PDB file of C-alpha atoms and ligand atoms in Angstrom:
ATOM      1  CA  MET A 118       0.000   0.000   0.000  1.00 92.00           C
ATOM      2  CA  ALA A 119       1.224   3.459  -0.847  1.00 97.00           C
ATOM      3  CA  LYS A 120       0.064   6.981  -0.073  1.00 98.00           C
ATOM      4  CA  ILE A 121      -0.767   8.747  -3.305  1.00 98.00           C
ATOM      5  CA  LEU A 122      -1.564  12.440  -3.690  1.00 98.00           C
ATOM      6  CA  VAL A 123      -3.818  12.997  -6.701  1.00 98.00           C
ATOM      7  CA  VAL A 124      -4.135  16.520  -8.147  1.00 98.00           C
ATOM      8  CA  GLU A 125      -6.810  16.812 -10.829  1.00 98.00           C
ATOM      9  CA  ASP A 126      -9.403  19.544 -11.358  1.00 97.00           C
ATOM     10  CA  ASN A 127     -11.901  17.366 -13.220  1.00 97.00           C
ATOM     11  CA  ALA A 128     -14.317  15.742 -10.746  1.00 97.00           C
ATOM     12  CA  LEU A 129     -14.987  12.667 -12.856  1.00 96.00           C
ATOM     13  CA  ASN A 130     -11.317  12.036 -13.539  1.00 96.00           C
ATOM     14  CA  ILE A 131     -10.218  12.420  -9.937  1.00 97.00           C
ATOM     15  CA  LYS A 132     -12.933  10.005  -8.828  1.00 98.00           C
ATOM     16  CA  LEU A 133     -11.827   7.517 -11.479  1.00 97.00           C
ATOM     17  CA  PHE A 134      -8.148   7.809 -10.495  1.00 98.00           C
ATOM     18  CA  CYS A 135      -8.826   7.523  -6.756  1.00 98.00           C
ATOM     19  CA  ASP A 136     -11.267   4.624  -7.162  1.00 98.00           C
ATOM     20  CA  LEU A 137      -8.700   2.804  -9.262  1.00 97.00           C
ATOM     21  CA  LEU A 138      -5.901   3.393  -6.762  1.00 98.00           C
ATOM     22  CA  THR A 139      -8.074   2.448  -3.790  1.00 98.00           C
ATOM     23  CA  ALA A 140      -9.051  -0.778  -5.576  1.00 97.00           C
ATOM     24  CA  HIS A 141      -5.313  -1.535  -5.801  1.00 96.00           C
ATOM     25  CA  GLY A 142      -5.000  -1.086  -2.035  1.00 97.00           C
ATOM     26  CA  HIS A 143      -3.545   2.422  -1.977  1.00 98.00           C
ATOM     27  CA  GLU A 144      -4.473   5.342   0.236  1.00 98.00           C
ATOM     28  CA  THR A 145      -5.338   8.459  -1.747  1.00 98.00           C
ATOM     29  CA  GLU A 146      -5.466  12.176  -0.976  1.00 98.00           C
ATOM     30  CA  PRO A 147      -7.508  13.920  -3.679  1.00 98.00           C
ATOM     31  CA  VAL A 148      -6.892  17.605  -4.409  1.00 98.00           C
ATOM     32  CA  THR A 149      -9.080  19.386  -6.975  1.00 98.00           C
ATOM     33  CA  ASP A 150      -7.746  22.929  -6.417  1.00 98.00           C
ATOM     34  CA  SER A 151      -4.057  23.082  -7.281  1.00 98.00           C
ATOM     35  CA  ARG A 152      -3.588  26.001  -4.872  1.00 98.00           C
ATOM     36  CA  ASP A 153      -4.123  23.462  -2.051  1.00 98.00           C
ATOM     37  CA  ALA A 154      -1.689  20.917  -3.459  1.00 98.00           C
ATOM     38  CA  MET A 155       1.532  21.954  -1.705  1.00 98.00           C
ATOM     39  CA  ASP A 156      -0.095  22.137   1.742  1.00 98.00           C
ATOM     40  CA  ALA A 157      -1.742  18.764   1.106  1.00 98.00           C
ATOM     41  CA  ALA A 158       1.597  17.273   0.047  1.00 98.00           C
ATOM     42  CA  ARG A 159       3.352  18.593   3.164  1.00 98.00           C
ATOM     43  CA  ALA A 160       0.647  17.163   5.438  1.00 98.00           C
ATOM     44  CA  PHE A 161       0.139  13.834   3.650  1.00 98.00           C
ATOM     45  CA  HIS A 162       3.780  12.806   2.967  1.00 97.00           C
ATOM     46  CA  PRO A 163       2.904  10.957  -0.257  1.00 98.00           C
ATOM     47  CA  ASP A 164       4.897   8.042  -1.687  1.00 98.00           C
ATOM     48  CA  LEU A 165       3.782   9.150  -5.152  1.00 98.00           C
ATOM     49  CA  VAL A 166       2.206  12.266  -6.644  1.00 98.00           C
ATOM     50  CA  ILE A 167      -0.113  12.012  -9.629  1.00 98.00           C
ATOM     51  CA  THR A 168      -0.887  15.358 -11.214  1.00 98.00           C
ATOM     52  CA  ASP A 169      -2.890  16.604 -14.125  1.00 97.00           C
ATOM     53  CA  ILE A 170      -0.946  19.050 -16.302  1.00 94.00           C
ATOM     54  CA  GLN A 171      -3.862  21.271 -17.392  1.00 94.00           C
ATOM     55  CA  LEU A 172      -4.868  22.798 -14.044  1.00 96.00           C
ATOM     56  CA  PRO A 173      -6.295  26.249 -13.296  1.00 95.00           C
ATOM     57  CA  TYR A 174      -4.324  28.605 -10.984  1.00 95.00           C
ATOM     58  CA  ILE A 175      -1.164  26.499 -10.645  1.00 97.00           C
ATOM     59  CA  THR A 176      -0.386  24.295 -13.646  1.00 95.00           C
ATOM     60  CA  GLY A 177       0.916  20.768 -13.289  1.00 96.00           C
ATOM     61  CA  ILE A 178       4.288  21.938 -14.623  1.00 95.00           C
ATOM     62  CA  GLU A 179       4.485  24.679 -11.962  1.00 97.00           C
ATOM     63  CA  LEU A 180       3.373  22.257  -9.252  1.00 98.00           C
ATOM     64  CA  MET A 181       6.071  19.740 -10.211  1.00 97.00           C
ATOM     65  CA  GLU A 182       8.705  22.489 -10.116  1.00 97.00           C
ATOM     66  CA  MET A 183       7.511  23.514  -6.631  1.00 97.00           C
ATOM     67  CA  ILE A 184       7.646  19.914  -5.397  1.00 98.00           C
ATOM     68  CA  ARG A 185      11.135  19.451  -6.830  1.00 97.00           C
ATOM     69  CA  ALA A 186      12.283  22.640  -5.101  1.00 97.00           C
ATOM     70  CA  GLU A 187      11.101  21.579  -1.641  1.00 97.00           C
ATOM     71  CA  ASP A 188      13.450  19.588   0.594  1.00 96.00           C
ATOM     72  CA  GLY A 189      10.859  17.261   2.144  1.00 95.00           C
ATOM     73  CA  LEU A 190       9.209  16.447  -1.195  1.00 97.00           C
ATOM     74  CA  LYS A 191      11.836  16.653  -3.919  1.00 96.00           C
ATOM     75  CA  ASP A 192      12.491  12.890  -4.064  1.00 96.00           C
ATOM     76  CA  VAL A 193       8.837  11.840  -4.329  1.00 97.00           C
ATOM     77  CA  PRO A 194       8.136  10.235  -7.712  1.00 98.00           C
ATOM     78  CA  ILE A 195       5.665  12.129  -9.904  1.00 98.00           C
ATOM     79  CA  MET A 196       3.386  10.761 -12.584  1.00 98.00           C
ATOM     80  CA  ALA A 197       1.826  13.368 -14.864  1.00 96.00           C
ATOM     81  CA  VAL A 198      -1.479  12.913 -16.625  1.00 96.00           C
ATOM     82  CA  THR A 199      -2.143  15.023 -19.688  1.00 92.00           C
ATOM     83  CA  ALA A 200      -4.826  15.401 -22.313  1.00 86.00           C
ATOM     84  CA  TYR A 201      -2.326  16.673 -24.847  1.00 72.00           C
ATOM     85  CA  SER A 202       0.844  15.036 -25.986  1.00 69.00           C
ATOM     86  CA  ALA A 203       2.158  17.185 -28.773  1.00 71.00           C
ATOM     87  CA  ALA A 204       5.761  16.972 -29.903  1.00 73.00           C
ATOM     88  CA  GLY A 205       8.015  18.278 -27.146  1.00 80.00           C
ATOM     89  CA  ASP A 206       5.452  17.764 -24.381  1.00 82.00           C
ATOM     90  CA  GLU A 207       7.102  14.660 -22.936  1.00 84.00           C
ATOM     91  CA  GLU A 208      10.435  16.468 -22.751  1.00 88.00           C
ATOM     92  CA  ARG A 209       8.847  19.484 -21.042  1.00 90.00           C
ATOM     93  CA  ILE A 210       6.962  17.283 -18.571  1.00 92.00           C
ATOM     94  CA  ARG A 211      10.057  15.249 -17.715  1.00 92.00           C
ATOM     95  CA  ALA A 212      12.180  18.391 -17.404  1.00 94.00           C
ATOM     96  CA  ALA A 213       9.724  19.727 -14.800  1.00 94.00           C
ATOM     97  CA  GLY A 214      10.277  16.618 -12.692  1.00 94.00           C
ATOM     98  CA  ALA A 215       7.924  13.830 -13.765  1.00 96.00           C
ATOM     99  CA  GLN A 216       9.317  10.294 -13.989  1.00 95.00           C
ATOM    100  CA  ALA A 217       6.416   9.177 -16.159  1.00 94.00           C
ATOM    101  CA  TYR A 218       3.295  10.434 -17.826  1.00 91.00           C
ATOM    102  CA  VAL A 219       0.115   8.914 -19.166  1.00 93.00           C
ATOM    103  CA  SER A 220      -2.267  10.417 -21.687  1.00 90.00           C
ATOM    104  CA  LYS A 221      -5.959  11.101 -21.115  1.00 90.00           C
ATOM    105  CA  PRO A 222      -8.324   9.430 -21.653  1.00 91.00           C
ATOM    106  CA  ILE A 223      -6.311   6.971 -19.616  1.00 93.00           C
ATOM    107  CA  SER A 224      -5.878   3.294 -20.271  1.00 94.00           C
ATOM    108  CA  VAL A 225      -6.733   1.745 -16.893  1.00 95.00           C
ATOM    109  CA  MET A 226      -4.082  -0.925 -17.396  1.00 95.00           C
ATOM    110  CA  ARG A 227      -1.343   1.523 -18.377  1.00 96.00           C
ATOM    111  CA  PHE A 228      -2.275   3.832 -15.492  1.00 97.00           C
ATOM    112  CA  ALA A 229      -2.029   0.984 -12.944  1.00 97.00           C
ATOM    113  CA  GLU A 230       1.182  -0.396 -14.448  1.00 97.00           C
ATOM    114  CA  THR A 231       2.853   3.010 -14.393  1.00 97.00           C
ATOM    115  CA  VAL A 232       1.892   3.535 -10.746  1.00 98.00           C
ATOM    116  CA  ASP A 233       3.288   0.099  -9.822  1.00 97.00           C
ATOM    117  CA  GLN A 234       6.481   0.764 -11.753  1.00 96.00           C
ATOM    118  CA  LEU A 235       7.145   4.137 -10.091  1.00 97.00           C
ATOM    119  CA  LEU A 236       6.472   2.731  -6.617  1.00 97.00           C
ATOM    120  CA  ALA A 237       8.785  -0.231  -7.287  1.00 96.00           C
ATOM    121  CA  GLU A 238      11.549   2.074  -8.551  1.00 93.00           C
ATOM    122  CA  SER A 239      11.318   4.267  -5.450  1.00 89.00           C
ATOM    123  CA  SER A 240      11.075   1.424  -2.897  1.00 82.00           C
ATOM    124  CA  GLY A 241      14.846   1.364  -2.479  1.00 65.00           C
ATOM    125  CA  VAL A 242      14.695   4.982  -1.351  1.00 56.00           C
ATOM    126  CA  LYS A 243      11.774   4.311   0.992  1.00 49.00           C
ATOM    127  CA  GLU A 244      13.592   1.465   2.759  1.00 51.00           C
ATOM    128  CA  THR A 245      16.078   3.915   4.215  1.00 49.00           C
ATOM    129  CA  SER A 246      13.320   5.900   5.942  1.00 47.00           C
ATOM    130  CA  GLN A 247      11.713   5.034   9.256  1.00 48.00           C
ATOM    131  CA  ASP A 248       8.308   3.907   7.975  1.00 50.00           C
TER     132      ASP A 248
HETATM  133 MN1   MN B 157      -7.370  19.509 -15.955  1.00 82.57          MN
END
């Protein structure tokens, strides 16, 4: 089980993502207003952050840059979810700090596999902490 912060402004999408993660045994913290995302991340101590890119107020790119700039959060893996994947988008998303991204509408299987993969890759880091 992992703690997963999910930032997504679309109510149907965030319900889908959280239902899917909960069904896989994870604990989720949903955030629909990106302005609340950093405070939620600091309080929740997520093992993984999933963020939409197209967000009002603070974009997913800006949010990833803020997470990467914060000592307590900078090593948390990030999976981006985006409705657009034009040429250059993947590079921009990875440069902002995402280890992986999936396109919307999501493939449920690819979404779940990517989550599992990121959690497995970061488990070596988690073992050195006290939880
Ligand atoms: Mn959005």
